[in-house]
XYZ file of N, CA and C in Angstrom:
597
model
N 137.449 60.231 84.139
C 136.469 60.514 85.185
C 135.200 59.682 85.004
N 134.872 59.366 83.744
C 133.711 58.496 83.504
C 133.969 57.129 84.130
N 135.198 56.628 83.959
C 135.550 55.321 84.493
C 135.470 55.256 86.004
N 135.799 56.369 86.668
C 135.776 56.369 88.129
C 134.377 56.595 88.691
N 133.489 57.174 87.889
C 132.149 57.491 88.370
C 131.076 56.549 87.825
N 131.385 55.877 86.714
C 130.388 55.032 86.060
C 131.008 53.681 85.714
N 130.331 52.908 84.875
C 130.789 51.550 84.555
C 131.699 51.531 83.335
N 132.360 50.384 83.135
C 133.189 50.205 81.938
C 132.335 50.270 80.677
N 131.105 49.831 80.769
C 130.198 49.894 79.611
C 129.975 51.348 79.189
N 129.804 52.220 80.163
C 129.624 53.643 79.859
C 130.882 54.230 79.229
N 132.022 53.797 79.714
C 133.280 54.234 79.119
C 133.324 53.805 77.650
N 132.890 52.578 77.381
C 132.860 52.079 76.009
C 131.934 52.878 75.116
N 130.782 53.256 75.654
C 129.839 54.062 74.878
C 130.430 55.428 74.549
N 131.042 56.049 75.536
C 131.614 57.376 75.318
C 132.790 57.301 74.344
N 133.583 56.264 74.478
C 134.703 56.072 73.553
C 134.206 55.887 72.128
N 133.104 55.166 71.978
C 132.491 54.981 70.658
C 132.081 56.320 70.064
N 131.431 57.144 70.863
C 130.976 58.455 70.385
C 132.149 59.324 69.957
N 133.195 59.378 70.767
C 134.332 60.241 70.441
C 135.122 59.697 69.251
N 135.152 58.361 69.112
C 135.849 57.773 67.966
C 135.170 58.163 66.659
N 133.849 58.130 66.637
C 133.112 58.520 65.435
C 133.323 60.003 65.142
N 133.328 60.813 66.189
C 133.561 62.254 66.011
C 134.887 62.534 65.315
N 135.883 61.727 65.648
C 137.225 61.987 65.109
C 137.505 61.393 63.753
N 136.574 60.604 63.218
C 136.835 59.888 61.968
C 137.045 60.791 60.756
N 136.448 61.964 60.771
C 136.486 62.815 59.572
C 137.406 64.026 59.717
N 138.107 64.137 60.850
C 138.859 65.354 61.143
C 140.065 65.571 60.236
N 140.433 64.553 59.456
C 141.516 64.763 58.498
C 141.121 65.803 57.448
N 139.815 65.981 57.222
C 139.358 66.949 56.210
C 139.621 68.385 56.667
N 139.089 68.829 57.833
C 139.411 70.199 58.250
C 140.899 70.409 58.515
N 141.591 69.365 58.980
C 143.035 69.495 59.179
C 143.759 69.734 57.862
N 143.298 69.077 56.805
C 143.896 69.284 55.487
C 143.648 70.712 54.996
N 142.453 71.231 55.248
C 142.132 72.608 54.863
C 143.037 73.589 55.612
N 143.189 73.373 56.909
C 144.055 74.240 57.720
C 145.483 74.211 57.193
N 145.981 73.020 56.895
C 147.352 72.892 56.395
C 147.525 73.547 55.028
N 146.469 73.534 54.209
C 146.569 74.153 52.884
C 146.562 75.680 52.968
N 145.885 76.227 53.977
C 145.843 77.680 54.156
C 147.113 78.225 54.804
N 147.777 77.410 55.626
C 148.872 77.894 56.457
C 149.976 78.623 55.677
N 150.518 78.062 54.597
C 151.642 78.745 53.921
C 151.276 80.134 53.409
N 150.085 80.279 52.813
C 149.686 81.576 52.268
C 149.474 82.603 53.372
N 148.858 82.194 54.472
C 148.638 83.118 55.589
C 149.966 83.579 56.174
N 150.896 82.655 56.364
C 152.218 83.010 56.878
C 152.940 83.945 55.917
N 152.801 83.686 54.625
C 153.447 84.521 53.603
C 152.897 85.950 53.622
N 151.561 86.080 53.737
C 150.938 87.405 53.774
C 151.367 88.186 55.017
N 151.449 87.499 56.143
C 151.881 88.154 57.380
C 153.322 88.609 57.264
N 154.166 87.750 56.728
C 155.580 88.081 56.584
C 155.777 89.267 55.655
N 154.927 89.352 54.626
C 155.024 90.450 53.659
C 154.420 91.753 54.192
N 153.766 91.691 55.348
C 153.171 92.883 55.930
C 151.852 93.291 55.300
N 151.238 92.365 54.588
C 149.952 92.646 53.938
C 148.826 92.318 54.922
N 148.593 93.216 55.863
C 147.673 92.953 56.968
C 146.235 92.735 56.509
N 145.788 93.520 55.543
C 144.396 93.402 55.097
C 144.116 92.027 54.521
N 144.986 91.582 53.597
C 144.771 90.273 52.989
C 145.062 89.133 53.959
N 145.985 89.367 54.870
C 146.300 88.378 55.908
C 145.065 88.103 56.772
N 144.407 89.169 57.243
C 143.232 89.005 58.082
C 142.057 88.422 57.298
N 141.952 88.812 56.039
C 140.866 88.282 55.218
C 141.056 86.786 54.977
N 142.289 86.374 54.733
C 142.559 84.950 54.522
C 142.301 84.155 55.795
N 142.633 84.728 56.946
C 142.323 84.079 58.216
C 140.815 83.889 58.374
N 140.064 84.939 58.078
C 138.607 84.850 58.177
C 138.062 83.786 57.229
N 138.621 83.708 56.028
C 138.178 82.691 55.078
C 138.430 81.292 55.621
N 139.596 81.094 56.210
C 139.914 79.793 56.797
C 138.919 79.437 57.886
N 138.684 80.361 58.807
C 137.743 80.094 59.884
C 136.335 79.840 59.350
N 135.931 80.601 58.345
C 134.596 80.396 57.762
C 134.446 78.987 57.202
N 135.430 78.553 56.423
C 135.357 77.214 55.835
C 135.303 76.146 56.918
N 136.137 76.309 57.941
C 136.190 75.328 59.026
C 134.872 75.314 59.801
N 134.389 76.493 60.179
C 133.173 76.577 60.990
C 131.982 75.987 60.264
N 131.771 76.399 59.016
C 130.569 75.955 58.301
C 130.652 74.507 57.852
N 131.856 74.039 57.551
C 132.023 72.612 57.256
C 131.680 71.788 58.490
N 132.190 72.196 59.651
C 131.914 71.465 60.896
C 130.439 71.508 61.255
N 129.794 72.645 61.029
C 128.361 72.740 61.313
C 127.579 71.789 60.423
N 127.921 71.746 59.150
C 127.246 70.845 58.212
C 127.409 69.387 58.649
N 128.627 68.992 58.994
C 128.886 67.612 59.428
C 128.163 67.324 60.738
N 128.143 68.278 61.651
C 127.476 68.081 62.939
C 125.984 67.848 62.763
N 125.375 68.613 61.879
C 123.949 68.424 61.603
C 123.705 67.041 60.998
N 124.566 66.638 60.069
C 124.429 65.325 59.442
C 124.551 64.205 60.469
N 125.500 64.354 61.391
C 125.695 63.332 62.422
C 124.504 63.299 63.378
N 123.951 64.457 63.690
C 122.767 64.493 64.552
C 121.603 63.746 63.917
N 121.478 63.847 62.609
C 120.391 63.175 61.894
C 120.675 61.683 61.726
N 121.923 61.360 61.396
C 122.270 59.985 61.014
C 123.063 59.233 62.089
N 123.217 59.831 63.275
C 124.085 59.253 64.300
C 123.753 57.818 64.670
N 122.480 57.530 64.909
C 122.080 56.170 65.302
C 122.384 55.175 64.195
N 122.129 55.577 62.968
C 122.394 54.706 61.826
C 123.890 54.399 61.710
N 124.717 55.432 61.879
C 126.172 55.251 61.788
C 126.663 54.307 62.876
N 126.156 54.454 64.085
C 126.573 53.574 65.187
C 126.186 52.130 64.894
N 124.960 51.926 64.420
C 124.520 50.554 64.106
C 125.399 49.916 63.035
N 125.763 50.694 62.025
C 126.584 50.171 60.929
C 127.988 49.830 61.409
N 128.582 50.739 62.189
C 129.982 50.574 62.578
C 130.180 49.677 63.795
N 129.242 49.731 64.763
C 129.469 49.045 66.036
C 128.365 48.077 66.429
N 127.202 48.181 65.805
C 126.110 47.283 66.139
C 125.166 47.875 67.182
N 124.041 47.187 67.383
C 122.996 47.670 68.292
C 123.455 47.766 69.748
N 124.489 47.009 70.096
C 124.959 47.016 71.484
C 125.472 48.390 71.911
N 125.847 49.217 70.937
C 126.420 50.531 71.249
C 125.480 51.680 70.918
N 124.216 51.378 70.676
C 123.275 52.424 70.302
C 123.089 53.444 71.436
N 123.445 53.052 72.651
C 123.379 53.966 73.788
C 124.331 55.149 73.674
N 125.260 55.074 72.708
C 126.206 56.175 72.507
C 125.632 57.283 71.634
N 124.440 57.064 71.073
C 123.886 57.997 70.088
C 123.683 59.402 70.654
N 123.117 59.499 71.842
C 122.842 60.827 72.401
C 124.137 61.575 72.716
N 125.123 60.860 73.252
C 126.420 61.496 73.524
C 127.093 61.926 72.229
N 126.935 61.109 71.183
C 127.510 61.447 69.879
C 126.922 62.742 69.341
N 125.611 62.908 69.479
C 124.942 64.114 68.965
C 125.391 65.379 69.690
N 125.867 65.217 70.915
C 126.417 66.355 71.653
C 127.895 66.534 71.323
N 128.623 65.431 71.370
C 130.079 65.485 71.211
C 130.511 66.004 69.845
N 129.734 65.713 68.812
C 130.142 66.121 67.466
C 130.272 67.636 67.360
N 129.511 68.372 68.182
C 129.560 69.834 68.106
C 130.841 70.413 68.680
N 131.491 69.690 69.583
C 132.713 70.283 70.129
C 133.871 70.212 69.145
N 133.741 69.401 68.096
C 134.796 69.369 67.088
C 134.901 70.702 66.349
N 133.779 71.418 66.212
C 133.823 72.737 65.577
C 134.787 73.648 66.328
N 134.661 73.670 67.649
C 135.496 74.566 68.450
C 136.919 74.029 68.584
N 137.065 72.707 68.562
C 138.410 72.122 68.571
C 139.170 72.509 67.308
N 138.477 72.522 66.168
C 139.110 72.899 64.910
C 139.416 74.391 64.848
N 138.575 75.195 65.486
C 138.898 76.618 65.608
C 140.205 76.768 66.381
N 140.346 75.972 67.437
C 141.580 75.994 68.218
C 142.784 75.559 67.404
N 142.595 74.562 66.542
C 143.694 74.106 65.680
C 144.088 75.192 64.696
N 143.088 75.806 64.060
C 143.364 76.887 63.107
C 144.002 78.080 63.803
N 143.635 78.295 65.060
C 144.209 79.406 65.824
C 145.722 79.298 65.938
N 146.234 78.079 65.817
C 147.681 77.895 65.875
C 148.417 78.735 64.842
N 147.801 78.931 63.673
C 148.421 79.768 62.636
C 148.475 81.217 63.106
N 147.353 81.698 63.644
C 147.299 83.077 64.145
C 148.283 83.275 65.293
N 148.357 82.298 66.198
C 149.292 82.361 67.325
C 150.720 82.514 66.814
N 151.059 81.741 65.782
C 152.408 81.787 65.224
C 152.673 83.131 64.550
N 151.714 83.601 63.767
C 151.891 84.865 63.047
C 152.026 86.051 63.999
N 151.265 86.028 65.074
C 151.240 87.157 66.003
C 152.193 86.986 67.184
N 152.909 85.863 67.211
C 153.868 85.581 68.287
C 153.193 85.642 69.669
N 152.102 84.892 69.788
C 151.334 84.867 71.036
C 151.420 83.502 71.724
N 152.504 82.793 71.509
C 152.623 81.435 72.053
C 152.496 81.387 73.573
N 152.875 82.447 74.238
C 152.849 82.423 75.712
C 151.435 82.286 76.270
N 150.428 82.602 75.446
C 149.050 82.545 75.929
C 148.440 81.150 75.839
N 149.062 80.281 75.061
C 148.497 78.939 74.867
C 148.382 78.199 76.195
N 149.403 78.310 77.017
C 149.368 77.601 78.318
C 148.248 78.122 79.211
N 147.923 79.397 79.077
C 146.821 79.951 79.866
C 145.478 79.420 79.371
N 145.320 79.362 78.049
C 144.080 78.811 77.488
C 143.878 77.378 77.952
N 144.963 76.592 77.872
C 144.860 75.183 78.251
C 144.606 75.030 79.750
N 145.227 75.888 80.547
C 145.007 75.833 81.996
C 143.566 76.160 82.357
N 143.030 77.197 81.736
C 141.628 77.566 81.974
C 140.711 76.425 81.540
N 140.990 75.857 80.365
C 140.179 74.749 79.863
C 140.205 73.539 80.765
N 141.370 73.236 81.318
C 141.508 72.082 82.214
C 140.674 72.257 83.478
N 140.745 73.446 84.071
C 139.976 73.718 85.294
C 138.481 73.626 85.013
N 138.047 74.233 83.910
C 136.625 74.211 83.547
C 136.167 72.779 83.302
N 136.971 72.008 82.583
C 136.582 70.641 82.251
C 136.463 69.761 83.485
N 137.422 69.855 84.369
C 137.379 69.041 85.588
C 136.161 69.401 86.440
N 135.907 70.693 86.574
C 134.777 71.129 87.402
C 133.447 70.683 86.802
N 133.297 70.857 85.495
C 132.040 70.485 84.844
C 131.828 68.975 84.851
N 132.887 68.211 84.607
C 132.760 66.754 84.652
C 132.354 66.281 86.044
N 132.943 66.884 87.052
C 132.642 66.498 88.431
C 131.165 66.724 88.752
N 130.602 67.797 88.194
C 129.202 68.129 88.452
C 128.254 67.381 87.519
N 128.604 67.279 86.259
C 127.658 66.799 85.247
C 127.610 65.287 85.071
N 128.730 64.597 85.229
C 128.726 63.144 85.013
C 127.779 62.428 85.985
N 127.793 62.764 87.286
C 126.851 62.067 88.186
C 125.385 62.332 87.851
N 125.106 63.464 87.222
C 123.719 63.830 86.920
C 123.273 63.293 85.567
N 124.099 63.489 84.540
C 123.699 63.136 83.166
C 124.547 62.041 82.529
N 125.448 61.450 83.265
C 126.247 60.349 82.725
C 127.143 60.782 81.579
N 127.235 59.940 80.541
C 128.132 60.256 79.430
C 127.657 61.482 78.660
N 126.363 61.770 78.693
C 125.885 63.007 78.076
C 126.447 64.218 78.823
N 126.549 64.101 80.137
C 127.146 65.165 80.930
C 128.603 65.378 80.582
N 129.319 64.273 80.355
C 130.726 64.378 79.957
C 130.852 65.061 78.599
N 129.943 64.735 77.683
C 129.967 65.356 76.352
C 129.658 66.853 76.445
N 128.671 67.203 77.265
C 128.328 68.624 77.460
C 129.500 69.368 78.082
N 130.144 68.744 79.065
C 131.288 69.367 79.723
C 132.411 69.633 78.730
N 132.657 68.685 77.837
C 133.711 68.859 76.846
C 133.341 69.936 75.837
N 132.072 69.981 75.438
C 131.611 71.016 74.520
C 131.820 72.406 75.126
N 131.393 72.584 76.364
C 131.558 73.887 77.022
C 133.041 74.225 77.166
N 133.848 73.233 77.503
C 135.290 73.448 77.650
C 135.903 73.934 76.350
N 135.517 73.316 75.233
C 136.061 73.727 73.937
C 135.640 75.145 73.579
N 134.405 75.504 73.902
C 133.937 76.875 73.666
C 134.760 77.859 74.488
N 134.975 77.515 75.755
C 135.765 78.385 76.633
C 137.185 78.535 76.109
N 137.806 77.415 75.750
C 139.202 77.431 75.321
C 139.398 78.180 74.012
N 138.484 77.989 73.070
C 138.677 78.571 71.739
C 138.158 79.993 71.602
N 137.109 80.364 72.346
C 136.495 81.674 72.160
C 136.542 82.578 73.395
N 136.288 82.017 74.563
C 136.172 82.853 75.761
C 137.531 83.160 76.385
N 138.408 82.173 76.478
C 139.723 82.393 77.092
C 140.519 83.498 76.392
N 140.541 83.555 75.058
C 141.278 84.660 74.416
C 140.753 86.041 74.780
N 139.457 86.143 75.085
C 138.871 87.436 75.449
C 139.399 87.917 76.802
N 139.870 87.002 77.621
C 140.346 87.359 78.955
C 141.687 88.094 78.931
N 142.341 88.097 77.777
C 143.650 88.739 77.660
C 143.585 89.824 76.586
N 143.993 91.020 76.945
C 143.852 92.169 76.046
C 144.502 91.927 74.692
N 145.656 91.282 74.681
C 146.407 91.121 73.447
C 145.809 90.060 72.510
N 144.895 89.249 73.021
C 144.334 88.194 72.169
C 142.824 88.326 71.963
N 142.242 89.397 72.453
C 140.794 89.573 72.280
C 140.397 89.649 70.815
N 141.262 90.214 70.010
C 140.933 90.374 68.588
C 140.720 89.027 67.896
N 141.305 87.955 68.444
C 141.131 86.649 67.808
C 139.669 86.221 67.800
N 138.996 86.398 68.918
C 137.579 86.019 68.990
C 136.755 86.851 68.017
N 137.120 88.108 67.849
C 136.427 88.967 66.873
C 136.620 88.441 65.459
N 137.825 87.982 65.151
C 138.101 87.406 63.829
C 137.202 86.194 63.591
N 137.069 85.346 64.607
C 136.237 84.144 64.477
C 134.768 84.516 64.281
N 134.282 85.487 65.038
C 132.885 85.906 64.905
C 132.622 86.537 63.537
N 133.571 87.317 63.054
C 133.435 87.904 61.715
C 133.421 86.807 60.649
N 134.222 85.774 60.872
C 134.252 84.652 59.934
C 132.930 83.905 59.927
N 132.332 83.752 61.100
C 131.061 83.037 61.217
C 129.969 83.715 60.392
N 129.922 85.026 60.415
C 128.889 85.750 59.658
C 129.318 86.044 58.230
N 130.536 85.648 57.850
C 130.990 85.812 56.468
C 131.323 87.238 56.084
N 131.917 88.001 56.996
C 132.255 89.402 56.702
C 133.163 89.526 55.489
N 134.117 88.600 55.351
C 135.053 88.664 54.223
C 134.323 88.510 52.887
N 133.277 87.685 52.874
C 132.517 87.458 51.638
C 131.816 88.739 51.202
N 131.168 89.425 52.151
C 130.460 90.656 51.825
C 131.438 91.770 51.463
N 132.624 91.760 52.078
C 133.651 92.744 51.721
C 134.103 92.542 50.281
N 134.270 91.274 49.881
C 134.652 90.980 48.496
C 133.586 91.443 47.512
N 132.326 91.222 47.882
C 131.221 91.638 47.012
C 131.193 93.148 46.835
N 131.424 93.890 47.939
C 131.431 95.344 47.866
C 132.553 95.854 46.973
N 133.728 95.195 47.085
C 134.849 95.612 46.268
C 134.600 95.364 44.778
N 133.937 94.250 44.480
C 133.638 93.937 43.074
C 132.596 94.884 42.477
N 131.715 95.400 43.345
C 130.635 96.282 42.869
C 131.073 97.737 42.729
N 132.286 98.035 43.204
C 132.765 99.421 43.101
C 133.100 99.766 41.647
């Protein structure tokens, strides 16, 4: 949509921003893959308490790692662009500072794949993606003409939030997933562990 509404140069800037965003994603993906076998094992064994706690731990690590990286990119984004692509692409800096935040929610969506598998909720994935597609198209149509590539980045950020957190709330059987993510964000599992150790 950027290509149809703006210039090839703008497409290049946005591509630069998204390419930098994706450079480090092997790290959270590796964390997700390392957690997957244990979470599946706990679910299969019927150990619901430890299963949910391990899920929360996974989400906590992913969320806070992504937040840390996002803050670093916001601070160092212009420097990184100059080093990797040169001054000609410095116009991508503002879009990069927005786009980096949607990786947090994209990784939540990736980690959710484990929960989807454990709870046998695969039928809902198509609904999440359908809702996300409609939201993304509508927001891009409105925001790109007004804010350019920054609008596209904002649209993608909102879409990822909708897909990973809001869409599951729309279905009774998957509402608990968003609660798990929110509990992970505030570190509920950590405080639960502390209480158990102090008993």
